[in-house]
Amino acid sequence: MYWKLNPKKKKQLSVSELLENVGQVNAEDGEQPGPIPKAAQKERRVLERLVSSESKSYIALDDFVEITKKYAKGVVPSNLFFHDDDDDEYAGKAPEELPLQQKIMKYPLHVIMELKEYLIDMASKAGMHWLSTIMPTHHINALIFFFIISNLTIDFFAFFIPLVIFYLSFISMVICTLKVFQDSKAWENFRALTDLLLRFEPNLDVEQAEVNFGWNHLEPYLYFLISVFFVIFSFPISDRHWIPCSELAVISIFFTITSYLSLSTSAEPYTRRALMTEVAAGALTFLQLLPESVPYVHLLSKTFFTLPVGHFIVFHFSLPCIFFIYLFYLFFRMAQLRNFKGVYCYLVPYLVCFMWWELSVVILRESTTIGLIRASIGYFFFLFALPILLVGIVIIFLVNFMKWFLTLELTKIVVTLVLCTVPLLLRWWSKANYSALEMFKSLTKSSIVKLILVWITAIVMFCWVYVYRSEGMKVYNSTLTWQQYSFVCGPRAWKETNMARTQILCSHLEGHRVTWTGRFKYVRVTDIDNSAESAVNMLPLFVGDWMRCLYGEAYPQCDPQNVTIEEEELCRLKFLSKHSCHMKKFDRYKFEISVGMPLNGKNGNRTFEEDDVTKDIVLKASNEFKTVLLSLRQGSVIEFSTILEGRLGSKWPVFELKAISCLNCIAKLTPSSRHVKIEHDWRRNVHTAIKFAFDFFFSPFLSAV
């Protein structure tokens, strides 16, 4: 083949001369009349790229043989992955060099990005001018920073982190699938040059070359499977209201079809049957959603009997179960090809199609018919109305974002701050000098996927350490009574030895969750947090007063004839505060409660031992308990739940209040229901994620309990 490219038998030939002689490789008896076959054209293009992939200016015989030998081993130059372009008069020209009409036809996204950058630049300049004349931008940016930091709570992280992991993992799946499609194009080029090499070397082991090629291109499949792992563990614990299930279901179905079409034809009998089998099994599971009035249809998806397999797994015998058993048989047959080298040549590539379909089935259960129609029409318009679609997506996101903050009662402040920083963000975007075309090209690089997976892994490890720390030492429903604790860790134990020794011994009780009854003594506020008012106080006086009245509440008119008790209390403070409005509705309080042991004496009389204040405990309470705590009176009998931790065995140990109810309060003062602190059940979330992941892979014939 080298001598075909070098008909003058030179010792070494320049790359340009080799490219000129590429057409001679397929010529046998002179130039053949008529059009060149597509296969020959493809071989010629691949050969051109193979020759031009060498960095040297001149290529000798040994160099060319080394290149083709590497190729036969499955080591393919990266520039052979590029897509083929049709030859025309504008081929090879940059978008800036094309006429406007050709630029719009060939590079519509580039034209849109240029127009977008121009509009953003104009809007940001006008916005910056407006902002610089009205508002102190440096102060606003500082306020935003402190405002965000002050609202980062455990509840926010529990809501936000699963969504972040899910979306990043889903994006990683898409990127890896695009990389797989790119590898399938490289596979076609590989087969084209392999066919060409066979004409010059009939003894070439093509099967071994294909095996090597498959082994050397397993990286995107590995990253894809890791991304699937994160998706299926984060989806069940994410807030479904913030996941567009219908749109993601359509995307999953699209990638199921396209990933199947990109598979190698060598194992087509097995892959075709496998796809038909899993589609049939998935479709049968949706028959359960049909109304009972449809006769005999439910028998197709009905579970005939169940069989427990151990304590945590249940076997379901049904028609979908038979389909899935046959599917795993086909997986085994794929892996068995080529002496089990089919595991990474055929089975692993097919798992991309399998995972996308299973994910689509799961997400479809959370979708609605109207949502699927909306998603299908939306993706259809995506091709023809991209700018309008982008504006619509931004508007929908902003609307949902505003609805979410309405529930937090912080809408006005956040919206104001966001609007003030829009010009800054626009200006930053216009200066970023980053093209969406470059971003799309970079999606096929594994470095982006590696970065995403590293961040996801770091987030998961951080959350796992936190959950293990907060949940690992707890003993739920402990039978330990207050009297037992007082006997072992109270004043009697201090007198027998000393307090330090008692504290060391009582540390063994840390983590017990107890429910005790006691006498309420007093409650006091230990901290008041109002991030909204803190932000307003940092503004100039006239701006702060205006925002305080805009977002807060005005003091009452203080008319002596028509004033309530609450208004009278505020009237006393109105003249002292020197403000006409206040923002106390944004206050978040922390309380400290003192509780004594219940009275066991006759007729409720105190004994000296029961009235020992050193046995009292202190409970820390959050703003959730504000209503019930303000209604308690001294001497009220309360039942409370807490976790023993901290300074056990010392005077006045401090615990965190988890639940409280008043046993002898008047119904008007305190509701009779039990007030419980809103806590995240991390163990239940982990169990839900593991159960979902198990069912994802093995349903419908196996399910986790």
XYZ file of C-alpha atoms in Angstrom:
705
model
C 0.000 0.000 0.000
C 2.929 2.316 0.694
C 4.352 1.724 -2.770
C 0.929 2.538 -4.204
C 1.173 5.879 -2.422
C 4.822 6.204 -3.513
C 4.918 5.055 -7.139
C 8.344 6.671 -7.745
C 9.879 4.449 -5.016
C 11.398 7.310 -3.047
C 13.029 6.541 0.319
C 10.687 8.976 2.018
C 7.807 11.039 0.797
C 6.256 14.260 2.018
C 2.777 14.116 3.503
C 1.426 16.368 0.756
C 2.694 14.017 -1.970
C 1.206 11.018 -0.151
C -2.151 12.765 -0.034
C -1.965 13.465 -3.764
C -1.433 9.758 -4.464
C -4.198 8.439 -2.188
C -6.418 7.874 -5.194
C -3.885 5.388 -6.592
C -4.519 2.882 -3.804
C -7.863 1.714 -5.198
C -6.709 1.869 -8.820
C -5.878 -1.565 -10.197
C -5.764 -1.367 -13.999
C -5.743 2.324 -14.569
C -8.491 4.750 -13.711
C -11.932 3.163 -13.788
C -14.615 5.063 -15.741
C -17.744 6.269 -13.978
C -18.343 7.578 -10.444
C -16.208 6.332 -7.578
C -18.083 3.896 -5.281
C -19.003 5.202 -1.815
C -16.930 2.491 -0.125
C -13.872 3.551 -2.113
C -14.547 7.195 -1.267
C -14.756 6.322 2.423
C -11.527 4.314 2.273
C -9.835 7.242 0.535
C -10.969 9.736 3.205
C -9.890 7.447 6.039
C -6.528 6.879 4.378
C -6.045 10.624 3.945
C -6.675 11.193 7.633
C -4.441 8.295 8.582
C -1.556 9.781 6.602
C -2.187 13.335 7.789
C -2.365 12.193 11.433
C 1.425 11.813 11.488
C 3.204 14.866 12.883
C 6.275 14.341 10.669
C 6.727 16.251 7.417
C 8.115 13.198 5.612
C 7.012 9.587 5.959
C 9.238 6.637 5.175
C 8.252 2.993 4.691
C 8.882 2.053 8.316
C 6.835 5.016 9.553
C 3.867 4.061 7.395
C 4.045 0.425 8.438
C 4.122 1.475 12.099
C 1.019 3.636 11.644
C -0.983 0.870 9.977
C 0.245 -1.685 12.525
C -1.037 0.442 15.388
C -4.317 0.850 13.553
C -4.636 -2.903 13.087
C -4.138 -3.283 16.852
C -7.090 -0.964 17.474
C -5.068 2.148 18.380
C -6.871 4.762 16.265
C -5.724 8.402 15.900
C -8.219 10.820 17.428
C -8.667 12.849 14.243
C -10.239 9.816 12.591
C -13.267 10.374 14.820
C -14.302 13.484 12.927
C -17.460 13.363 10.885
C -17.257 13.405 7.123
C -18.154 16.663 5.441
C -19.583 16.964 1.978
C -17.255 18.666 -0.496
C -18.536 21.971 -1.800
C -17.154 25.325 -2.808
C -17.302 26.579 0.786
C -15.664 23.534 2.378
C -12.908 24.371 4.809
C -13.932 28.000 5.217
C -14.571 29.525 8.616
C -18.099 30.852 9.362
C -16.804 34.433 9.255
C -15.598 33.932 5.662
C -18.977 32.776 4.327
C -21.701 34.984 2.836
C -24.611 35.739 5.132
C -26.993 33.356 3.354
C -24.508 30.470 3.438
C -23.607 31.282 7.036
C -27.273 31.007 8.055
C -27.735 27.760 6.114
C -24.532 26.026 7.212
C -23.958 27.525 10.671
C -27.348 28.610 12.084
C -26.234 28.094 15.678
C -23.164 30.254 15.096
C -25.347 33.080 13.716
C -27.691 32.783 16.702
C -24.757 32.942 19.127
C -23.371 36.052 17.384
C -26.769 37.753 17.564
C -27.163 36.698 21.205
C -23.740 38.069 22.159
C -24.505 41.361 20.412
C -27.882 41.765 22.165
C -26.470 40.766 25.548
C -23.599 43.214 25.151
C -25.978 46.054 24.298
C -28.375 45.163 27.138
C -25.575 44.797 29.665
C -24.046 48.158 28.748
C -27.422 49.874 29.182
C -28.064 47.940 32.383
C -24.655 48.812 33.808
C -25.225 52.480 33.072
C -28.651 52.374 34.742
C -27.345 50.392 37.692
C -24.311 52.578 38.289
C -26.497 55.685 38.469
C -29.122 54.301 40.860
C -27.710 51.564 43.083
C -24.313 50.965 44.764
C -23.382 47.720 42.997
C -20.575 46.714 45.371
C -22.932 46.860 48.333
C -25.540 44.831 46.463
C -23.053 42.081 45.629
C -21.948 41.903 49.252
C -25.584 41.715 50.380
C -26.281 38.851 47.976
C -23.293 36.940 49.295
C -24.277 37.316 52.952
C -27.929 36.621 52.161
C -27.111 33.330 50.416
C -24.726 32.216 53.147
C -27.281 32.946 55.882
C -29.927 30.751 54.196
C -27.807 27.629 53.623
C -29.569 25.206 55.965
C -29.722 21.423 56.271
C -33.202 21.470 54.723
C -31.865 23.380 51.737
C -28.994 20.917 51.236
C -31.344 17.940 51.599
C -33.467 19.429 48.814
C -30.664 20.747 46.610
C -27.932 18.087 46.650
C -30.027 15.153 45.279
C -31.206 17.382 42.416
C -27.655 18.494 41.649
C -26.410 14.894 41.620
C -29.307 13.779 39.420
C -28.912 16.531 36.828
C -25.109 16.283 36.686
C -25.315 12.492 36.342
C -27.951 12.744 33.622
C -25.812 15.255 31.724
C -22.852 12.903 32.117
C -24.955 10.071 30.651
C -25.801 12.216 27.636
C -22.168 13.222 27.094
C -20.981 9.621 27.365
C -23.669 8.525 24.900
C -22.505 11.187 22.433
C -18.986 9.855 22.888
C -20.281 6.344 22.157
C -21.897 7.625 18.953
C -18.574 9.177 18.014
C -16.831 5.867 18.639
C -19.367 4.122 16.415
C -18.312 6.523 13.634
C -14.703 5.660 14.359
C -15.716 1.990 14.197
C -17.017 2.510 10.651
C -13.739 4.180 9.659
C -11.850 1.362 11.341
C -13.739 -1.258 9.321
C -13.184 0.719 6.106
C -9.408 0.780 6.525
C -9.402 -2.823 7.751
C -11.075 -3.877 4.502
C -8.438 -1.903 2.635
C -5.612 -3.572 4.572
C -7.071 -7.003 3.827
C -6.471 -6.463 0.104
C -2.762 -6.076 0.783
C -2.488 -8.501 3.737
C -5.099 -11.291 3.505
C -3.730 -12.992 6.645
C -4.574 -10.010 8.839
C -6.455 -11.142 11.985
C -9.451 -8.830 11.627
C -11.320 -10.400 14.546
C -8.455 -9.769 16.935
C -8.147 -6.208 15.626
C -11.840 -5.599 16.326
C -11.465 -7.038 19.832
C -8.513 -4.716 20.471
C -10.491 -1.765 19.150
C -13.394 -2.553 21.472
C -11.090 -2.934 24.472
C -9.313 0.362 23.770
C -12.644 2.249 23.597
C -14.303 1.059 26.814
C -13.699 4.315 28.694
C -16.977 6.097 27.764
C -18.968 2.960 28.620
C -17.359 2.806 32.065
C -18.155 6.464 32.742
C -21.681 5.908 31.441
C -22.333 3.054 33.883
C -20.970 5.132 36.788
C -23.282 7.989 35.771
C -26.240 5.579 35.680
C -25.337 4.481 39.205
C -25.590 8.069 40.476
C -28.813 8.741 38.543
C -30.721 5.776 39.936
C -29.609 6.496 43.497
C -30.462 10.217 43.390
C -33.769 10.047 41.472
C -35.937 8.446 44.218
C -34.830 10.956 46.881
C -35.087 14.044 44.650
C -38.066 16.378 44.635
C -40.058 15.279 41.554
C -41.609 18.743 41.222
C -38.202 20.017 40.097
C -37.592 17.230 37.548
C -39.236 17.549 34.085
C -40.064 13.850 33.892
C -41.934 14.043 30.587
C -39.078 15.830 28.816
C -36.445 13.484 30.259
C -38.550 10.460 29.289
C -38.613 11.621 25.661
C -34.839 12.164 25.774
C -34.339 8.659 27.200
C -36.471 7.065 24.471
C -34.571 9.017 21.808
C -31.201 7.807 23.112
C -32.557 4.256 23.397
C -33.303 4.223 19.668
C -30.135 5.989 18.565
C -27.841 3.902 20.787
C -29.400 0.737 19.357
C -28.825 1.964 15.792
C -25.157 2.636 16.613
C -24.492 -0.963 17.713
C -22.306 -3.308 15.722
C -24.116 -5.628 13.300
C -22.014 -8.629 14.346
C -24.348 -9.467 17.250
C -27.513 -8.099 15.612
C -29.634 -11.280 16.108
C -29.119 -11.060 19.874
C -29.368 -7.276 20.214
C -32.568 -7.122 18.149
C -34.240 -9.827 20.232
C -32.996 -8.225 23.447
C -34.450 -4.833 22.517
C -37.806 -6.356 21.532
C -37.866 -8.356 24.768
C -37.162 -5.428 27.107
C -39.614 -3.172 25.237
C -42.317 -5.846 25.566
C -41.563 -6.341 29.280
C -41.632 -2.581 29.896
C -44.899 -2.157 27.984
C -46.575 -4.922 30.002
C -45.771 -3.146 33.258
C -47.835 -0.151 32.089
C -50.934 -2.315 31.659
C -51.450 -2.077 35.418
C -52.309 1.599 34.910
C -55.318 0.754 32.736
C -58.772 0.833 34.369
C -60.221 -2.376 35.789
C -63.052 -2.238 33.257
C -60.699 -3.406 30.480
C -61.203 -7.220 30.497
C -58.355 -9.760 30.549
C -55.677 -7.168 29.849
C -54.449 -7.120 33.445
C -53.695 -10.841 33.207
C -50.727 -10.016 30.960
C -49.006 -8.081 33.760
C -50.521 -9.890 36.743
C -48.188 -11.489 39.281
C -49.348 -15.098 39.665
C -47.407 -15.820 42.860
C -44.535 -14.422 44.933
C -41.718 -16.258 46.662
C -39.547 -14.652 49.374
C -35.820 -15.039 48.719
C -34.214 -14.293 52.054
C -35.356 -11.392 54.216
C -35.032 -8.541 51.713
C -35.841 -9.915 48.225
C -39.107 -11.204 46.743
C -39.410 -13.239 43.522
C -42.441 -12.390 41.325
C -43.654 -14.897 38.756
C -45.426 -13.168 35.864
C -45.236 -12.757 32.108
C -42.841 -9.762 32.341
C -40.715 -11.937 34.641
C -40.400 -14.571 31.889
C -39.384 -11.860 29.420
C -36.649 -10.590 31.716
C -35.267 -14.063 32.372
C -35.044 -14.521 28.601
C -33.368 -11.093 28.368
C -30.622 -12.128 30.775
C -30.170 -15.308 28.737
C -29.566 -13.124 25.669
C -27.047 -11.102 27.694
C -25.190 -14.320 28.443
C -25.239 -15.308 24.768
C -23.797 -11.914 23.782
C -21.049 -12.246 26.368
C -20.275 -15.772 25.157
C -19.337 -14.635 21.640
C -15.654 -14.775 20.643
C -14.685 -16.822 23.712
C -16.357 -14.362 26.131
C -14.631 -11.381 24.549
C -18.156 -10.407 23.597
C -18.498 -8.995 27.134
C -16.776 -5.775 26.112
C -17.332 -6.072 22.328
C -21.126 -6.544 22.365
C -22.645 -6.751 25.858
C -21.198 -3.542 27.324
C -22.171 -1.436 24.251
C -25.682 -2.876 24.413
C -25.961 -1.937 28.100
C -26.110 1.709 26.982
C -29.332 0.953 25.104
C -30.614 -1.188 28.005
C -29.980 1.514 30.639
C -31.622 4.248 28.592
C -34.739 2.139 28.088
C -34.973 1.150 31.750
C -34.561 4.797 32.731
C -37.270 5.836 30.281
C -39.667 3.232 31.759
C -39.015 4.530 35.277
C -39.423 8.192 34.326
C -42.521 7.472 32.221
C -44.280 6.280 35.392
C -43.811 9.792 36.800
C -44.924 11.506 33.583
C -48.332 12.630 32.390
C -49.964 12.334 28.982
C -50.142 16.096 28.562
C -46.518 16.382 29.621
C -45.400 13.826 27.022
C -47.327 15.641 24.285
C -45.821 18.930 25.414
C -42.331 17.443 25.445
C -42.699 15.848 21.998
C -43.955 19.082 20.444
C -41.301 21.054 22.283
C -38.443 18.928 20.949
C -39.952 19.146 17.460
C -39.929 22.929 17.669
C -36.412 22.767 19.080
C -35.129 22.237 15.554
C -37.045 25.176 14.079
C -37.480 27.705 16.864
C -34.347 27.414 18.982
C -34.124 31.093 20.059
C -37.815 31.197 21.055
C -37.412 27.892 22.887
C -34.432 29.202 24.857
C -36.410 32.270 25.905
C -39.336 30.028 26.910
C -37.083 27.780 28.992
C -35.631 30.800 30.785
C -39.117 32.178 31.477
C -40.378 28.814 32.786
C -37.321 28.508 35.024
C -37.813 32.002 36.409
C -41.522 31.375 37.054
C -40.804 28.149 38.974
C -37.968 29.859 40.804
C -40.323 32.630 41.930
C -43.013 30.129 42.991
C -40.458 28.337 45.151
C -39.384 31.516 46.899
C -43.030 32.480 47.479
C -43.195 29.571 49.917
C -40.184 30.993 51.779
C -41.802 34.443 52.201
C -38.606 36.057 50.898
C -39.740 36.822 47.370
C -39.481 40.577 47.328
C -35.949 40.783 48.665
C -34.578 38.019 46.467
C -36.271 39.303 43.310
C -34.946 42.797 43.946
C -31.394 41.559 44.453
C -31.558 39.281 41.429
C -32.841 42.088 39.202
C -30.052 44.345 40.386
C -27.406 41.763 39.514
C -28.811 40.831 36.078
C -26.708 43.490 34.291
C -23.619 42.233 36.124
C -24.302 38.679 35.004
C -24.961 39.803 31.445
C -21.753 41.787 31.383
C -19.796 38.842 32.748
C -21.356 36.542 30.145
C -20.472 38.903 27.306
C -16.875 39.104 28.536
C -16.528 35.357 29.012
C -15.631 34.984 25.295
C -16.878 31.417 25.286
C -18.824 30.071 22.346
C -21.657 27.569 22.627
C -20.182 25.800 19.599
C -16.935 25.239 21.470
C -18.920 24.004 24.458
C -20.810 21.484 22.293
C -17.548 20.197 20.809
C -16.069 19.829 24.281
C -18.990 17.624 25.365
C -17.431 14.682 23.551
C -14.241 14.967 25.573
C -13.961 12.641 28.521
C -12.358 15.366 30.677
C -15.776 17.014 31.136
C -17.278 13.706 32.249
C -14.364 13.033 34.597
C -14.820 16.450 36.185
C -18.560 15.867 36.651
C -18.046 12.414 38.171
C -15.301 13.673 40.495
C -17.579 16.431 41.801
C -20.506 14.057 42.227
C -18.303 11.581 44.092
C -17.008 14.333 46.365
C -20.560 15.526 47.133
C -21.738 11.976 47.877
C -18.765 11.255 50.136
C -19.313 14.510 52.035
C -23.005 13.745 52.517
C -22.237 10.168 53.536
C -19.817 11.337 56.251
C -22.421 13.800 57.552
C -25.215 11.233 57.582
C -23.003 8.647 59.259
C -22.033 11.180 61.906
C -25.632 12.264 62.577
C -27.280 8.834 62.384
C -24.634 6.322 63.374
C -24.783 6.773 67.170
C -28.555 7.073 67.612
C -30.534 4.509 69.615
C -34.189 4.899 68.695
C -36.993 4.310 71.239
C -34.657 3.937 74.204
C -36.247 2.574 77.412
C -34.026 4.735 79.622
C -36.135 6.781 82.091
C -35.295 10.161 83.595
C -35.142 8.604 87.064
C -32.626 6.010 85.873
C -30.525 8.683 84.212
C -30.639 10.869 87.348
C -29.625 7.949 89.561
C -26.585 7.081 87.393
C -25.598 10.564 86.212
C -27.124 12.928 88.813
C -26.153 14.435 92.200
C -26.103 11.048 93.967
C -23.439 9.771 91.572
C -21.422 12.991 92.009
C -21.344 12.523 95.784
C -20.264 8.879 95.562
C -17.244 9.660 93.319
C -16.932 12.974 91.518
C -18.508 14.752 88.565
C -15.672 14.068 86.108
C -15.803 10.305 86.701
C -19.591 10.424 86.380
C -19.334 12.250 83.057
C -16.903 9.653 81.706
C -19.233 6.800 82.683
C -22.371 8.547 81.386
C -20.807 9.099 77.954
C -21.797 5.457 77.262
C -25.419 6.642 77.068
C -24.739 9.104 74.237
C -27.039 8.662 71.254
C -30.109 7.363 73.132
C -33.349 8.925 71.927
C -35.595 9.273 74.958
C -39.125 10.498 75.672
C -39.538 11.877 79.176
C -42.145 13.819 81.189
C -41.209 16.889 83.210
C -42.243 20.250 84.653
C -41.840 23.317 82.504
C -39.979 26.070 84.403
C -39.100 28.811 81.935
C -38.204 29.533 78.312
C -35.984 32.281 76.970
C -34.818 33.425 73.552
C -31.112 32.819 73.004
C -30.771 34.070 69.440
C -32.750 36.030 66.834
C -31.791 35.632 63.200
C -33.219 37.969 60.582
C -31.063 37.932 57.459
C -33.530 40.155 55.598
C -33.345 42.930 58.177
C -29.557 42.575 58.400
C -29.333 43.130 54.661
C -31.584 46.211 54.820
C -29.591 47.691 57.703
C -26.465 47.695 55.546
C -28.110 50.050 53.046
C -28.174 53.848 53.323
C -30.785 55.135 55.776
C -33.384 56.447 53.295
C -33.089 53.332 51.103
C -33.322 51.064 54.152
C -36.475 52.778 55.447
C -38.108 52.519 52.015
C -37.294 48.786 51.683
C -38.349 48.160 55.290
C -41.825 49.505 54.527
C -41.950 47.834 51.109
C -41.146 44.334 52.343
C -42.069 44.540 56.004
C -45.109 45.650 58.008
C -46.104 49.084 59.248
C -46.582 49.827 62.921
C -50.246 50.355 63.984
C -51.824 53.832 64.029
C -52.029 53.652 67.830
C -55.525 55.076 68.123
C -56.386 54.856 71.867
C -60.032 54.066 71.130
C -59.483 51.175 68.661
C -56.371 49.315 69.706
C -55.910 45.644 70.551
C -53.577 44.223 73.179
C -50.970 43.248 70.577
C -51.169 46.670 68.905
C -50.787 48.360 72.271
C -47.532 46.500 72.864
C -46.238 47.587 69.452
C -47.299 51.173 70.059
C -45.019 51.349 73.088
C -42.059 50.387 70.884
C -42.986 52.462 67.839
C -41.613 55.722 69.252
C -38.507 54.039 70.636
C -37.564 52.239 67.425
C -37.532 55.484 65.363
C -38.912 53.569 62.358
C -42.379 53.565 60.862
C -42.127 49.936 59.693
C -40.536 46.714 60.910
C -39.499 43.345 59.415
C -40.122 41.086 62.390
C -42.085 38.605 60.294
C -38.720 37.357 59.008
C -37.397 36.662 62.532
C -36.158 33.147 63.265
C -35.780 32.388 66.971
C -33.754 29.943 69.006
C -35.074 29.064 72.461
C -33.735 27.573 75.659
C -36.130 25.680 77.937
C -35.540 24.628 81.528
C -37.362 21.437 82.572
C -37.495 19.887 86.044
C -38.305 16.329 87.065
C -42.026 15.553 87.607
C -43.483 15.541 91.131
C -44.109 12.099 92.625
C -45.043 13.147 96.158
C -48.509 12.730 97.633
C -50.993 15.401 96.578
C -48.401 16.746 94.171
C -46.192 18.178 96.931
C -42.515 18.627 96.223
C -39.929 16.645 98.094
C -36.448 18.049 98.626
C -34.889 15.537 96.232
C -37.437 16.216 93.496
C -36.952 19.991 93.808
C -33.188 19.710 93.330
C -32.431 22.176 90.499
C -29.184 20.383 89.693
C -31.302 17.594 88.175
C -32.916 20.009 85.725
C -32.076 19.714 82.062
C -31.936 22.403 79.399
C -33.489 21.907 75.970
C -32.525 23.890 72.872
C -35.470 24.519 70.544
C -35.678 25.954 67.040
C -38.210 28.347 65.555
C -40.556 25.447 64.723
C -41.621 25.236 68.390
C -42.332 28.957 68.751
C -46.137 28.658 68.986
C -46.242 25.959 71.645
C -43.417 27.432 73.745
C -45.017 30.885 73.935
C -48.221 29.243 75.201
C -46.619 27.330 78.091
C -46.934 28.513 81.671
C -44.689 27.779 84.636
C -45.588 24.404 86.143
C -47.065 22.947 82.932
C -46.468 19.211 82.591
C -44.862 18.475 79.239
C -43.762 15.349 77.406
C -40.655 15.865 75.291
C -38.305 13.818 73.130
C -34.580 14.429 72.777
C -31.264 12.712 72.076
C -28.743 12.329 74.888
C -25.511 13.942 73.740
C -22.981 16.496 74.912
C -22.197 17.048 78.612
C -23.876 13.947 80.041
C -23.453 13.583 83.800
C -22.907 17.299 84.487
C -25.123 20.012 85.943
C -27.855 21.245 83.616
C -26.976 19.196 80.521
C -28.108 20.757 77.244
C -30.002 18.648 74.681
C -31.809 19.481 71.459
C -35.606 19.341 71.557
C -37.046 16.913 68.987
C -40.735 16.812 70.006
C -42.969 18.311 72.701
C -46.581 18.143 73.877
C -48.330 19.698 76.853
C -50.257 17.255 79.050
C -52.224 19.690 81.225
C -52.552 22.828 79.097
C -55.846 24.453 78.190
C -56.839 23.608 74.627
C -57.121 27.298 73.703
C -53.571 27.983 74.742
C -51.837 25.007 73.161
C -53.081 22.616 70.512
C -53.378 19.108 71.838
C -51.379 17.601 68.959
C -47.746 16.716 69.373
C -45.259 19.245 67.968
C -42.408 17.425 66.245
C -39.212 18.887 64.827
C -39.026 18.393 61.086
C -36.090 16.044 60.552
C -34.870 14.186 57.524
C -35.022 10.429 57.885
C -31.634 9.695 56.324
C -31.925 5.958 56.905
C -35.234 5.845 55.086
C -33.781 7.873 52.201
C -30.849 5.480 51.842
C -33.186 2.488 52.005
C -35.424 4.072 49.342
C -32.442 4.695 47.064
C -31.098 1.141 47.440
C -34.548 -0.381 46.876
C -35.077 1.765 43.776
C -31.670 0.786 42.383
C -32.322 -2.924 42.950
C -35.761 -2.736 41.328
C -34.276 -0.729 38.453
C -31.988 -3.601 37.474
C -34.061 -6.665 38.435
C -37.732 -5.660 38.289
C -40.202 -7.200 37.460
C -39.006 -10.677 38.466
C -37.174 -9.583 41.631
C -37.997 -6.728 43.991
C -36.511 -5.455 47.236
C -38.548 -5.154 50.408
